[in-house]
């Protein structure tokens, strides 16, 4: 190495760039440029899959913004029609629902079981397990719009309303952030309402073991009792194999618990099989407390997980399930 450095200093025919390259090759203990290229090929082979799994979630975010762009174009085109119709946005809602439902069918072979448990008219509270990215819920909402002709109101986390450009999409699909009075109002007005009690915490810090992370939350149960409506539990098979988070790293959990900052990297976007299962409605019972109703709902959701999800979840197995007509777990 010392001899090589002297040749760099003394040889006027060697350019600085050539010398630098040769020094790098010596440092990597590679004898020639072919070894160097083989080394680069190895690095690309190792890191390209990692790069891809972190890029795919951004493609879904891009799909959101394309949906928002469509809404802006739709609004401009129908400004005059809106003055003469109260249902002008139904067309936009059904168009986006069709696009998302097509994506669900192509990318995840999406299926839904128990849709008949959603009432044709009248209210119900849908309680679901929250994946790292709840794309399964978006697929569910789209399917309800197309097959039931109903719009499902949703309770979203506060940070959703801070994302630039998301306001038109949230308004179109009736996403609210509470409080409980607004939730009760939506149900008393005859709407479907969906909520995930685990919210962002469950999305980011649950894992392939599918642990329900509700803590002591009973607000959703109180909403159901105040509105005197039934609760329908919902779970999507393989939702955590489609997208996973790095919530296992303590620094991200600490940031969220202390500052409520949901900065946890999400990776995936794998075309695994998604099947959404709706459980039997839990009927309104004035003789139980909100805590008891919350526990009853949690047990019903856990039963769906136990019945339809192999624990721990496995991405490769979930991919293979794309080729099965129905995978009902023992």
PDB file of C-alpha atoms in Angstrom:
ATOM      1  CA  UNK A   1       0.000   0.000   0.000  1.00  0.00           C
ATOM      2  CA  UNK A   2       2.866   2.347   0.813  1.00  0.00           C
ATOM      3  CA  UNK A   3       4.486   1.544  -2.516  1.00  0.00           C
ATOM      4  CA  UNK A   4       1.249   2.367  -4.251  1.00  0.00           C
ATOM      5  CA  UNK A   5       0.997   5.721  -2.467  1.00  0.00           C
ATOM      6  CA  UNK A   6       4.516   6.602  -3.604  1.00  0.00           C
ATOM      7  CA  UNK A   7       3.554   5.752  -7.196  1.00  0.00           C
ATOM      8  CA  UNK A   8       0.599   8.111  -6.891  1.00  0.00           C
ATOM      9  CA  UNK A   9       2.845  10.885  -5.672  1.00  0.00           C
ATOM     10  CA  UNK A  10       5.610  10.345  -8.180  1.00  0.00           C
ATOM     11  CA  UNK A  11       3.887   9.081 -11.335  1.00  0.00           C
ATOM     12  CA  UNK A  12       2.883  12.120 -13.441  1.00  0.00           C
ATOM     13  CA  UNK A  13       0.938   9.906 -15.865  1.00  0.00           C
ATOM     14  CA  UNK A  14      -1.643   8.931 -13.204  1.00  0.00           C
ATOM     15  CA  UNK A  15      -4.516  11.288 -12.753  1.00  0.00           C
ATOM     16  CA  UNK A  16      -5.860  12.046  -9.319  1.00  0.00           C
ATOM     17  CA  UNK A  17      -9.138  10.229 -10.093  1.00  0.00           C
ATOM     18  CA  UNK A  18      -7.329   7.070 -11.218  1.00  0.00           C
ATOM     19  CA  UNK A  19      -5.176   7.153  -8.128  1.00  0.00           C
ATOM     20  CA  UNK A  20      -8.227   7.575  -5.930  1.00  0.00           C
ATOM     21  CA  UNK A  21      -9.937   4.614  -7.583  1.00  0.00           C
ATOM     22  CA  UNK A  22      -6.889   2.416  -7.156  1.00  0.00           C
ATOM     23  CA  UNK A  23      -6.635   3.439  -3.497  1.00  0.00           C
ATOM     24  CA  UNK A  24     -10.285   2.483  -3.027  1.00  0.00           C
ATOM     25  CA  UNK A  25      -9.693  -0.882  -4.657  1.00  0.00           C
ATOM     26  CA  UNK A  26      -6.714  -1.492  -2.391  1.00  0.00           C
ATOM     27  CA  UNK A  27      -8.773  -0.500   0.671  1.00  0.00           C
ATOM     28  CA  UNK A  28     -11.531  -2.940  -0.355  1.00  0.00           C
ATOM     29  CA  UNK A  29      -8.823  -5.525  -1.073  1.00  0.00           C
ATOM     30  CA  UNK A  30     -10.031  -5.935  -4.646  1.00  0.00           C
ATOM     31  CA  UNK A  31      -7.415  -6.742  -7.256  1.00  0.00           C
ATOM     32  CA  UNK A  32      -9.027  -5.211 -10.328  1.00  0.00           C
ATOM     33  CA  UNK A  33     -12.013  -3.352 -11.698  1.00  0.00           C
ATOM     34  CA  UNK A  34     -13.919  -6.588 -12.360  1.00  0.00           C
ATOM     35  CA  UNK A  35     -13.793  -7.435  -8.667  1.00  0.00           C
ATOM     36  CA  UNK A  36     -15.020  -3.927  -7.917  1.00  0.00           C
ATOM     37  CA  UNK A  37     -17.989  -4.330 -10.272  1.00  0.00           C
ATOM     38  CA  UNK A  38     -18.792  -7.721  -8.758  1.00  0.00           C
ATOM     39  CA  UNK A  39     -18.734  -6.082  -5.341  1.00  0.00           C
ATOM     40  CA  UNK A  40     -21.212  -3.420  -6.512  1.00  0.00           C
ATOM     41  CA  UNK A  41     -23.448  -6.103  -7.995  1.00  0.00           C
ATOM     42  CA  UNK A  42     -23.448  -7.903  -4.666  1.00  0.00           C
ATOM     43  CA  UNK A  43     -24.429  -4.730  -2.812  1.00  0.00           C
ATOM     44  CA  UNK A  44     -27.265  -4.085  -5.271  1.00  0.00           C
ATOM     45  CA  UNK A  45     -28.477  -7.667  -4.897  1.00  0.00           C
ATOM     46  CA  UNK A  46     -28.572  -7.268  -1.110  1.00  0.00           C
ATOM     47  CA  UNK A  47     -30.033  -3.779  -0.816  1.00  0.00           C
ATOM     48  CA  UNK A  48     -32.424  -3.537  -3.794  1.00  0.00           C
ATOM     49  CA  UNK A  49     -35.159  -5.668  -2.134  1.00  0.00           C
ATOM     50  CA  UNK A  50     -34.848  -3.542   1.012  1.00  0.00           C
ATOM     51  CA  UNK A  51     -35.208  -0.354  -1.016  1.00  0.00           C
ATOM     52  CA  UNK A  52     -38.241  -1.728  -2.841  1.00  0.00           C
ATOM     53  CA  UNK A  53     -40.160  -2.707   0.309  1.00  0.00           C
ATOM     54  CA  UNK A  54     -39.731   0.802   1.683  1.00  0.00           C
ATOM     55  CA  UNK A  55     -40.720   2.444  -1.625  1.00  0.00           C
ATOM     56  CA  UNK A  56     -43.943   0.469  -2.156  1.00  0.00           C
ATOM     57  CA  UNK A  57     -45.827   2.206   0.706  1.00  0.00           C
ATOM     58  CA  UNK A  58     -45.130   5.533  -1.003  1.00  0.00           C
ATOM     59  CA  UNK A  59     -46.848   4.188  -4.123  1.00  0.00           C
ATOM     60  CA  UNK A  60     -50.013   3.794  -2.047  1.00  0.00           C
ATOM     61  CA  UNK A  61     -49.600   7.362  -0.800  1.00  0.00           C
ATOM     62  CA  UNK A  62     -49.227   8.453  -4.444  1.00  0.00           C
ATOM     63  CA  UNK A  63     -52.492   6.661  -5.174  1.00  0.00           C
ATOM     64  CA  UNK A  64     -54.126   8.773  -2.463  1.00  0.00           C
ATOM     65  CA  UNK A  65     -52.872  11.980  -4.041  1.00  0.00           C
ATOM     66  CA  UNK A  66     -53.990  10.857  -7.499  1.00  0.00           C
ATOM     67  CA  UNK A  67     -57.431  10.350  -5.958  1.00  0.00           C
ATOM     68  CA  UNK A  68     -57.278  13.873  -4.543  1.00  0.00           C
ATOM     69  CA  UNK A  69     -56.197  15.258  -7.930  1.00  0.00           C
ATOM     70  CA  UNK A  70     -59.202  13.560  -9.488  1.00  0.00           C
ATOM     71  CA  UNK A  71     -61.455  15.281  -6.936  1.00  0.00           C
ATOM     72  CA  UNK A  72     -60.071  18.703  -7.839  1.00  0.00           C
ATOM     73  CA  UNK A  73     -60.653  18.044 -11.556  1.00  0.00           C
ATOM     74  CA  UNK A  74     -64.112  16.701 -10.798  1.00  0.00           C
ATOM     75  CA  UNK A  75     -64.953  19.778  -8.750  1.00  0.00           C
ATOM     76  CA  UNK A  76     -63.933  22.176 -11.505  1.00  0.00           C
ATOM     77  CA  UNK A  77     -65.941  20.262 -14.076  1.00  0.00           C
ATOM     78  CA  UNK A  78     -69.105  20.183 -11.959  1.00  0.00           C
ATOM     79  CA  UNK A  79     -69.152  23.610 -10.303  1.00  0.00           C
ATOM     80  CA  UNK A  80     -72.319  24.649 -12.139  1.00  0.00           C
ATOM     81  CA  UNK A  81     -74.029  21.268 -11.771  1.00  0.00           C
ATOM     82  CA  UNK A  82     -73.452  21.408  -8.024  1.00  0.00           C
ATOM     83  CA  UNK A  83     -75.765  24.397  -7.778  1.00  0.00           C
ATOM     84  CA  UNK A  84     -78.622  22.249  -9.102  1.00  0.00           C
ATOM     85  CA  UNK A  85     -77.950  18.919  -7.413  1.00  0.00           C
ATOM     86  CA  UNK A  86     -77.422  17.755  -3.841  1.00  0.00           C
ATOM     87  CA  UNK A  87     -75.863  14.455  -4.953  1.00  0.00           C
ATOM     88  CA  UNK A  88     -73.193  15.791  -7.272  1.00  0.00           C
ATOM     89  CA  UNK A  89     -70.393  14.160  -5.278  1.00  0.00           C
ATOM     90  CA  UNK A  90     -71.912  10.688  -5.470  1.00  0.00           C
ATOM     91  CA  UNK A  91     -70.317  10.271  -8.888  1.00  0.00           C
ATOM     92  CA  UNK A  92     -66.854  11.105  -7.549  1.00  0.00           C
ATOM     93  CA  UNK A  93     -67.331   8.803  -4.563  1.00  0.00           C
ATOM     94  CA  UNK A  94     -68.411   5.874  -6.729  1.00  0.00           C
ATOM     95  CA  UNK A  95     -65.637   6.512  -9.254  1.00  0.00           C
ATOM     96  CA  UNK A  96     -62.933   6.436  -6.581  1.00  0.00           C
ATOM     97  CA  UNK A  97     -64.581   3.433  -4.930  1.00  0.00           C
ATOM     98  CA  UNK A  98     -64.430   1.610  -8.267  1.00  0.00           C
ATOM     99  CA  UNK A  99     -60.738   2.462  -8.695  1.00  0.00           C
ATOM    100  CA  UNK A 100     -59.859   1.330  -5.166  1.00  0.00           C
ATOM    101  CA  UNK A 101     -61.955  -1.818  -5.519  1.00  0.00           C
ATOM    102  CA  UNK A 102     -60.137  -2.631  -8.762  1.00  0.00           C
ATOM    103  CA  UNK A 103     -56.814  -2.150  -7.012  1.00  0.00           C
ATOM    104  CA  UNK A 104     -57.992  -4.421  -4.183  1.00  0.00           C
ATOM    105  CA  UNK A 105     -58.991  -7.185  -6.597  1.00  0.00           C
ATOM    106  CA  UNK A 106     -55.818  -7.013  -8.703  1.00  0.00           C
ATOM    107  CA  UNK A 107     -53.172  -6.458  -6.032  1.00  0.00           C
ATOM    108  CA  UNK A 108     -54.584  -8.397  -3.091  1.00  0.00           C
ATOM    109  CA  UNK A 109     -57.284 -10.646  -4.575  1.00  0.00           C
ATOM    110  CA  UNK A 110     -59.534  -8.948  -2.029  1.00  0.00           C
ATOM    111  CA  UNK A 111     -62.522 -10.872  -0.681  1.00  0.00           C
ATOM    112  CA  UNK A 112     -65.059 -10.018   1.972  1.00  0.00           C
ATOM    113  CA  UNK A 113     -67.171 -12.443   4.005  1.00  0.00           C
ATOM    114  CA  UNK A 114     -70.217 -11.500   6.024  1.00  0.00           C
ATOM    115  CA  UNK A 115     -71.159  -8.377   4.086  1.00  0.00           C
ATOM    116  CA  UNK A 116     -74.801  -9.373   4.564  1.00  0.00           C
ATOM    117  CA  UNK A 117     -74.361  -8.480   8.249  1.00  0.00           C
ATOM    118  CA  UNK A 118     -74.111  -4.812   7.269  1.00  0.00           C
ATOM    119  CA  UNK A 119     -77.680  -3.458   7.451  1.00  0.00           C
ATOM    120  CA  UNK A 120     -79.271  -2.241   4.231  1.00  0.00           C
ATOM    121  CA  UNK A 121     -80.595   0.755   6.132  1.00  0.00           C
ATOM    122  CA  UNK A 122     -80.019   2.164   9.561  1.00  0.00           C
ATOM    123  CA  UNK A 123     -76.962   2.581  11.776  1.00  0.00           C
ATOM    124  CA  UNK A 124     -74.279   0.211  13.030  1.00  0.00           C
ATOM    125  CA  UNK A 125     -70.860   0.666  14.597  1.00  0.00           C
ATOM    126  CA  UNK A 126     -68.074  -1.286  12.876  1.00  0.00           C
ATOM    127  CA  UNK A 127     -65.006  -1.984  15.032  1.00  0.00           C
ATOM    128  CA  UNK A 128     -61.886  -3.241  13.257  1.00  0.00           C
ATOM    129  CA  UNK A 129     -58.291  -4.268  13.845  1.00  0.00           C
ATOM    130  CA  UNK A 130     -55.874  -1.598  12.577  1.00  0.00           C
ATOM    131  CA  UNK A 131     -53.061  -2.711  10.255  1.00  0.00           C
ATOM    132  CA  UNK A 132     -49.788  -0.831   9.775  1.00  0.00           C
ATOM    133  CA  UNK A 133     -51.502   0.820   6.795  1.00  0.00           C
ATOM    134  CA  UNK A 134     -55.266   0.238   6.891  1.00  0.00           C
ATOM    135  CA  UNK A 135     -55.643  -0.272   3.136  1.00  0.00           C
ATOM    136  CA  UNK A 136     -57.971  -3.176   3.902  1.00  0.00           C
ATOM    137  CA  UNK A 137     -60.386  -0.707   5.465  1.00  0.00           C
ATOM    138  CA  UNK A 138     -60.294   1.491   2.352  1.00  0.00           C
ATOM    139  CA  UNK A 139     -61.110  -1.588   0.289  1.00  0.00           C
ATOM    140  CA  UNK A 140     -63.968  -2.408   2.653  1.00  0.00           C
ATOM    141  CA  UNK A 141     -65.427   1.100   2.395  1.00  0.00           C
ATOM    142  CA  UNK A 142     -65.223   0.919  -1.403  1.00  0.00           C
ATOM    143  CA  UNK A 143     -66.970  -2.454  -1.488  1.00  0.00           C
ATOM    144  CA  UNK A 144     -69.762  -1.173   0.805  1.00  0.00           C
ATOM    145  CA  UNK A 145     -70.310   1.829  -1.476  1.00  0.00           C
ATOM    146  CA  UNK A 146     -70.484  -0.343  -4.585  1.00  0.00           C
ATOM    147  CA  UNK A 147     -72.465  -3.311  -3.251  1.00  0.00           C
ATOM    148  CA  UNK A 148     -74.547  -1.747  -0.493  1.00  0.00           C
ATOM    149  CA  UNK A 149     -74.922   1.753  -1.907  1.00  0.00           C
ATOM    150  CA  UNK A 150     -73.993   3.133   1.495  1.00  0.00           C
ATOM    151  CA  UNK A 151     -71.235   5.449   2.689  1.00  0.00           C
ATOM    152  CA  UNK A 152     -69.444   4.393   5.841  1.00  0.00           C
ATOM    153  CA  UNK A 153     -68.464   7.281   8.093  1.00  0.00           C
ATOM    154  CA  UNK A 154     -65.039   6.833   9.703  1.00  0.00           C
ATOM    155  CA  UNK A 155     -63.229   8.050  12.791  1.00  0.00           C
ATOM    156  CA  UNK A 156     -59.676   9.061  11.900  1.00  0.00           C
ATOM    157  CA  UNK A 157     -56.691  10.131  13.952  1.00  0.00           C
ATOM    158  CA  UNK A 158     -56.032  13.855  14.312  1.00  0.00           C
ATOM    159  CA  UNK A 159     -52.800  13.690  12.310  1.00  0.00           C
ATOM    160  CA  UNK A 160     -54.751  12.739   9.155  1.00  0.00           C
ATOM    161  CA  UNK A 161     -56.275  16.200   9.135  1.00  0.00           C
ATOM    162  CA  UNK A 162     -52.802  17.758   9.173  1.00  0.00           C
ATOM    163  CA  UNK A 163     -51.598  16.003   5.997  1.00  0.00           C
ATOM    164  CA  UNK A 164     -51.390  18.535   3.150  1.00  0.00           C
ATOM    165  CA  UNK A 165     -54.043  18.053   0.489  1.00  0.00           C
ATOM    166  CA  UNK A 166     -56.047  15.350   2.284  1.00  0.00           C
ATOM    167  CA  UNK A 167     -59.016  17.542   3.234  1.00  0.00           C
ATOM    168  CA  UNK A 168     -61.136  16.918   0.075  1.00  0.00           C
ATOM    169  CA  UNK A 169     -60.685  13.162   0.367  1.00  0.00           C
ATOM    170  CA  UNK A 170     -61.553  13.125   4.068  1.00  0.00           C
ATOM    171  CA  UNK A 171     -64.663  15.213   3.468  1.00  0.00           C
ATOM    172  CA  UNK A 172     -65.805  13.097   0.516  1.00  0.00           C
ATOM    173  CA  UNK A 173     -65.652   9.894   2.580  1.00  0.00           C
ATOM    174  CA  UNK A 174     -67.024  11.480   5.768  1.00  0.00           C
ATOM    175  CA  UNK A 175     -63.959  11.018   7.963  1.00  0.00           C
ATOM    176  CA  UNK A 176     -64.267  12.702  11.364  1.00  0.00           C
ATOM    177  CA  UNK A 177     -61.912  12.868  14.344  1.00  0.00           C
ATOM    178  CA  UNK A 178     -64.595  12.858  17.035  1.00  0.00           C
ATOM    179  CA  UNK A 179     -65.545  13.866  19.662  1.00  0.00           C
ATOM    180  CA  UNK A 180     -67.951  11.230  20.935  1.00  0.00           C
ATOM    181  CA  UNK A 181     -70.894  13.575  20.443  1.00  0.00           C
ATOM    182  CA  UNK A 182     -70.217  13.705  16.688  1.00  0.00           C
ATOM    183  CA  UNK A 183     -69.974   9.924  16.544  1.00  0.00           C
ATOM    184  CA  UNK A 184     -73.294   9.504  18.324  1.00  0.00           C
ATOM    185  CA  UNK A 185     -74.845  12.102  16.029  1.00  0.00           C
ATOM    186  CA  UNK A 186     -73.704  10.230  12.918  1.00  0.00           C
ATOM    187  CA  UNK A 187     -75.204   6.985  14.216  1.00  0.00           C
ATOM    188  CA  UNK A 188     -78.472   8.598  15.271  1.00  0.00           C
ATOM    189  CA  UNK A 189     -78.736  10.043  11.770  1.00  0.00           C
ATOM    190  CA  UNK A 190     -78.787   6.476  10.460  1.00  0.00           C
ATOM    191  CA  UNK A 191     -75.229   6.204   9.158  1.00  0.00           C
ATOM    192  CA  UNK A 192     -72.698   3.429   9.398  1.00  0.00           C
ATOM    193  CA  UNK A 193     -69.702   4.413  11.507  1.00  0.00           C
ATOM    194  CA  UNK A 194     -66.338   2.625  11.702  1.00  0.00           C
ATOM    195  CA  UNK A 195     -63.633   2.991  14.317  1.00  0.00           C
ATOM    196  CA  UNK A 196     -60.454   1.209  15.339  1.00  0.00           C
ATOM    197  CA  UNK A 197     -60.029   1.610  19.113  1.00  0.00           C
ATOM    198  CA  UNK A 198     -56.337   0.698  18.806  1.00  0.00           C
ATOM    199  CA  UNK A 199     -55.754   3.532  16.354  1.00  0.00           C
ATOM    200  CA  UNK A 200     -52.222   4.625  15.530  1.00  0.00           C
ATOM    201  CA  UNK A 201     -50.710   2.758  18.492  1.00  0.00           C
ATOM    202  CA  UNK A 202     -52.072  -0.553  17.253  1.00  0.00           C
ATOM    203  CA  UNK A 203     -51.093   0.265  13.674  1.00  0.00           C
ATOM    204  CA  UNK A 204     -47.471   1.027  14.474  1.00  0.00           C
ATOM    205  CA  UNK A 205     -46.659  -1.190  17.442  1.00  0.00           C
ATOM    206  CA  UNK A 206     -48.637  -4.377  16.963  1.00  0.00           C
ATOM    207  CA  UNK A 207     -46.877  -6.995  14.847  1.00  0.00           C
ATOM    208  CA  UNK A 208     -47.297 -10.346  13.093  1.00  0.00           C
ATOM    209  CA  UNK A 209     -48.636 -11.798  16.350  1.00  0.00           C
ATOM    210  CA  UNK A 210     -51.747  -9.602  15.847  1.00  0.00           C
ATOM    211  CA  UNK A 211     -51.973  -8.348  19.416  1.00  0.00           C
ATOM    212  CA  UNK A 212     -55.013  -6.110  19.995  1.00  0.00           C
ATOM    213  CA  UNK A 213     -53.751  -2.902  21.604  1.00  0.00           C
ATOM    214  CA  UNK A 214     -56.785  -1.078  22.951  1.00  0.00           C
ATOM    215  CA  UNK A 215     -55.549  -0.362  26.452  1.00  0.00           C
ATOM    216  CA  UNK A 216     -58.476   0.798  28.568  1.00  0.00           C
ATOM    217  CA  UNK A 217     -60.364   2.494  25.758  1.00  0.00           C
ATOM    218  CA  UNK A 218     -64.110   2.230  26.165  1.00  0.00           C
ATOM    219  CA  UNK A 219     -65.232   5.383  24.346  1.00  0.00           C
ATOM    220  CA  UNK A 220     -66.408   3.475  21.281  1.00  0.00           C
ATOM    221  CA  UNK A 221     -68.566   1.248  23.486  1.00  0.00           C
ATOM    222  CA  UNK A 222     -70.108   4.281  25.163  1.00  0.00           C
ATOM    223  CA  UNK A 223     -70.870   5.709  21.704  1.00  0.00           C
ATOM    224  CA  UNK A 224     -72.683   2.492  20.747  1.00  0.00           C
ATOM    225  CA  UNK A 225     -74.658   2.548  23.996  1.00  0.00           C
ATOM    226  CA  UNK A 226     -75.608   6.207  23.691  1.00  0.00           C
ATOM    227  CA  UNK A 227     -76.786   5.661  20.110  1.00  0.00           C
ATOM    228  CA  UNK A 228     -78.338   2.292  21.018  1.00  0.00           C
ATOM    229  CA  UNK A 229     -76.807   0.512  18.028  1.00  0.00           C
ATOM    230  CA  UNK A 230     -75.182  -2.867  17.469  1.00  0.00           C
ATOM    231  CA  UNK A 231     -71.414  -3.359  17.073  1.00  0.00           C
ATOM    232  CA  UNK A 232     -70.018  -5.386  14.167  1.00  0.00           C
ATOM    233  CA  UNK A 233     -66.425  -6.648  14.663  1.00  0.00           C
ATOM    234  CA  UNK A 234     -64.207  -6.765  11.569  1.00  0.00           C
ATOM    235  CA  UNK A 235     -60.814  -8.317  10.823  1.00  0.00           C
ATOM    236  CA  UNK A 236     -58.778  -8.687   7.642  1.00  0.00           C
ATOM    237  CA  UNK A 237     -56.629 -11.771   7.221  1.00  0.00           C
ATOM    238  CA  UNK A 238     -52.926 -11.064   6.443  1.00  0.00           C
ATOM    239  CA  UNK A 239     -53.293  -7.308   6.888  1.00  0.00           C
ATOM    240  CA  UNK A 240     -49.941  -7.154   8.719  1.00  0.00           C
ATOM    241  CA  UNK A 241     -48.260  -9.192   6.005  1.00  0.00           C
ATOM    242  CA  UNK A 242     -49.252  -6.599   3.421  1.00  0.00           C
ATOM    243  CA  UNK A 243     -47.546  -3.833   5.388  1.00  0.00           C
ATOM    244  CA  UNK A 244     -45.296  -3.983   8.410  1.00  0.00           C
ATOM    245  CA  UNK A 245     -43.753  -1.344  10.644  1.00  0.00           C
ATOM    246  CA  UNK A 246     -40.506  -0.969  12.555  1.00  0.00           C
ATOM    247  CA  UNK A 247     -42.382  -0.259  15.763  1.00  0.00           C
ATOM    248  CA  UNK A 248     -40.259  -2.883  17.518  1.00  0.00           C
ATOM    249  CA  UNK A 249     -37.465  -0.298  17.751  1.00  0.00           C
ATOM    250  CA  UNK A 250     -37.670   1.435  21.117  1.00  0.00           C
ATOM    251  CA  UNK A 251     -36.782   4.915  19.862  1.00  0.00           C
ATOM    252  CA  UNK A 252     -39.946   5.080  17.754  1.00  0.00           C
ATOM    253  CA  UNK A 253     -42.157   3.862  20.615  1.00  0.00           C
ATOM    254  CA  UNK A 254     -40.572   6.443  22.939  1.00  0.00           C
ATOM    255  CA  UNK A 255     -41.172   9.279  20.452  1.00  0.00           C
ATOM    256  CA  UNK A 256     -44.815   8.334  20.072  1.00  0.00           C
ATOM    257  CA  UNK A 257     -45.575   7.824  23.754  1.00  0.00           C
ATOM    258  CA  UNK A 258     -43.842  11.048  24.798  1.00  0.00           C
ATOM    259  CA  UNK A 259     -44.648  13.418  21.898  1.00  0.00           C
ATOM    260  CA  UNK A 260     -47.400  11.558  19.978  1.00  0.00           C
ATOM    261  CA  UNK A 261     -45.228  11.659  16.856  1.00  0.00           C
ATOM    262  CA  UNK A 262     -46.143   8.700  14.576  1.00  0.00           C
ATOM    263  CA  UNK A 263     -42.771   8.631  12.823  1.00  0.00           C
ATOM    264  CA  UNK A 264     -42.376   4.886  12.473  1.00  0.00           C
ATOM    265  CA  UNK A 265     -41.097   3.573   9.102  1.00  0.00           C
ATOM    266  CA  UNK A 266     -43.571   1.319   7.317  1.00  0.00           C
ATOM    267  CA  UNK A 267     -42.480  -1.138   4.665  1.00  0.00           C
ATOM    268  CA  UNK A 268     -44.147  -3.699   2.457  1.00  0.00           C
ATOM    269  CA  UNK A 269     -46.916  -3.307  -0.058  1.00  0.00           C
ATOM    270  CA  UNK A 270     -46.661  -7.038  -0.758  1.00  0.00           C
ATOM    271  CA  UNK A 271     -49.484  -8.488  -2.924  1.00  0.00           C
ATOM    272  CA  UNK A 272     -50.619 -10.898  -0.226  1.00  0.00           C
ATOM    273  CA  UNK A 273     -54.126 -12.294   0.042  1.00  0.00           C
ATOM    274  CA  UNK A 274     -56.589 -10.075   1.894  1.00  0.00           C
ATOM    275  CA  UNK A 275     -59.844 -11.493   3.236  1.00  0.00           C
ATOM    276  CA  UNK A 276     -62.077  -9.329   5.390  1.00  0.00           C
ATOM    277  CA  UNK A 277     -64.349 -11.110   7.870  1.00  0.00           C
ATOM    278  CA  UNK A 278     -67.335  -9.511   9.577  1.00  0.00           C
ATOM    279  CA  UNK A 279     -68.450 -11.087  12.835  1.00  0.00           C
ATOM    280  CA  UNK A 280     -71.958 -11.433  14.198  1.00  0.00           C
ATOM    281  CA  UNK A 281     -73.428  -8.139  15.415  1.00  0.00           C
ATOM    282  CA  UNK A 282     -73.234  -7.509  19.154  1.00  0.00           C
ATOM    283  CA  UNK A 283     -76.703  -6.236  19.930  1.00  0.00           C
ATOM    284  CA  UNK A 284     -77.412  -3.250  22.123  1.00  0.00           C
ATOM    285  CA  UNK A 285     -77.939  -4.279  25.728  1.00  0.00           C
ATOM    286  CA  UNK A 286     -78.918  -1.580  28.253  1.00  0.00           C
ATOM    287  CA  UNK A 287     -78.024  -3.868  31.156  1.00  0.00           C
ATOM    288  CA  UNK A 288     -74.251  -3.877  30.655  1.00  0.00           C
ATOM    289  CA  UNK A 289     -71.656  -1.153  31.167  1.00  0.00           C
ATOM    290  CA  UNK A 290     -69.418   0.412  28.537  1.00  0.00           C
ATOM    291  CA  UNK A 291     -66.433  -1.467  29.968  1.00  0.00           C
ATOM    292  CA  UNK A 292     -68.263  -4.776  29.681  1.00  0.00           C
ATOM    293  CA  UNK A 293     -69.337  -3.997  26.119  1.00  0.00           C
ATOM    294  CA  UNK A 294     -65.774  -3.031  25.174  1.00  0.00           C
ATOM    295  CA  UNK A 295     -64.461  -6.319  26.571  1.00  0.00           C
ATOM    296  CA  UNK A 296     -67.197  -8.258  24.775  1.00  0.00           C
ATOM    297  CA  UNK A 297     -66.248  -6.568  21.491  1.00  0.00           C
ATOM    298  CA  UNK A 298     -62.567  -7.256  22.038  1.00  0.00           C
ATOM    299  CA  UNK A 299     -63.298 -10.947  22.613  1.00  0.00           C
ATOM    300  CA  UNK A 300     -65.376 -11.060  19.419  1.00  0.00           C
ATOM    301  CA  UNK A 301     -62.550  -9.484  17.425  1.00  0.00           C
ATOM    302  CA  UNK A 302     -60.002 -11.819  19.010  1.00  0.00           C
ATOM    303  CA  UNK A 303     -62.206 -14.732  18.002  1.00  0.00           C
ATOM    304  CA  UNK A 304     -62.084 -13.592  14.363  1.00  0.00           C
ATOM    305  CA  UNK A 305     -58.284 -13.367  14.560  1.00  0.00           C
ATOM    306  CA  UNK A 306     -57.998 -16.815  16.146  1.00  0.00           C
ATOM    307  CA  UNK A 307     -60.304 -18.333  13.549  1.00  0.00           C
ATOM    308  CA  UNK A 308     -58.899 -16.765  10.379  1.00  0.00           C
ATOM    309  CA  UNK A 309     -55.275 -15.851  11.019  1.00  0.00           C
ATOM    310  CA  UNK A 310     -52.294 -18.143  11.508  1.00  0.00           C
ATOM    311  CA  UNK A 311     -50.028 -16.771  14.232  1.00  0.00           C
ATOM    312  CA  UNK A 312     -47.390 -15.570  13.704  1.00  0.00           C
ATOM    313  CA  UNK A 313     -48.183 -14.117  10.305  1.00  0.00           C
ATOM    314  CA  UNK A 314     -45.865 -15.086   7.469  1.00  0.00           C
ATOM    315  CA  UNK A 315     -45.434 -13.053   4.282  1.00  0.00           C
ATOM    316  CA  UNK A 316     -44.516 -16.009   2.065  1.00  0.00           C
ATOM    317  CA  UNK A 317     -47.501 -18.028   3.265  1.00  0.00           C
ATOM    318  CA  UNK A 318     -49.783 -15.031   2.729  1.00  0.00           C
ATOM    319  CA  UNK A 319     -48.491 -14.745  -0.849  1.00  0.00           C
ATOM    320  CA  UNK A 320     -49.221 -18.411  -1.496  1.00  0.00           C
ATOM    321  CA  UNK A 321     -52.765 -17.919  -0.248  1.00  0.00           C
ATOM    322  CA  UNK A 322     -53.420 -15.908  -3.404  1.00  0.00           C
ATOM    323  CA  UNK A 323     -53.725 -19.311  -5.094  1.00  0.00           C
ATOM    324  CA  UNK A 324     -56.189 -20.771  -2.572  1.00  0.00           C
ATOM    325  CA  UNK A 325     -59.908 -20.328  -3.033  1.00  0.00           C
ATOM    326  CA  UNK A 326     -60.525 -20.101   0.695  1.00  0.00           C
ATOM    327  CA  UNK A 327     -58.115 -20.397   3.599  1.00  0.00           C
ATOM    328  CA  UNK A 328     -60.094 -21.061   6.749  1.00  0.00           C
ATOM    329  CA  UNK A 329     -57.771 -21.605   9.644  1.00  0.00           C
ATOM    330  CA  UNK A 330     -58.141 -24.401  12.188  1.00  0.00           C
TER     331      UNK A 330
END
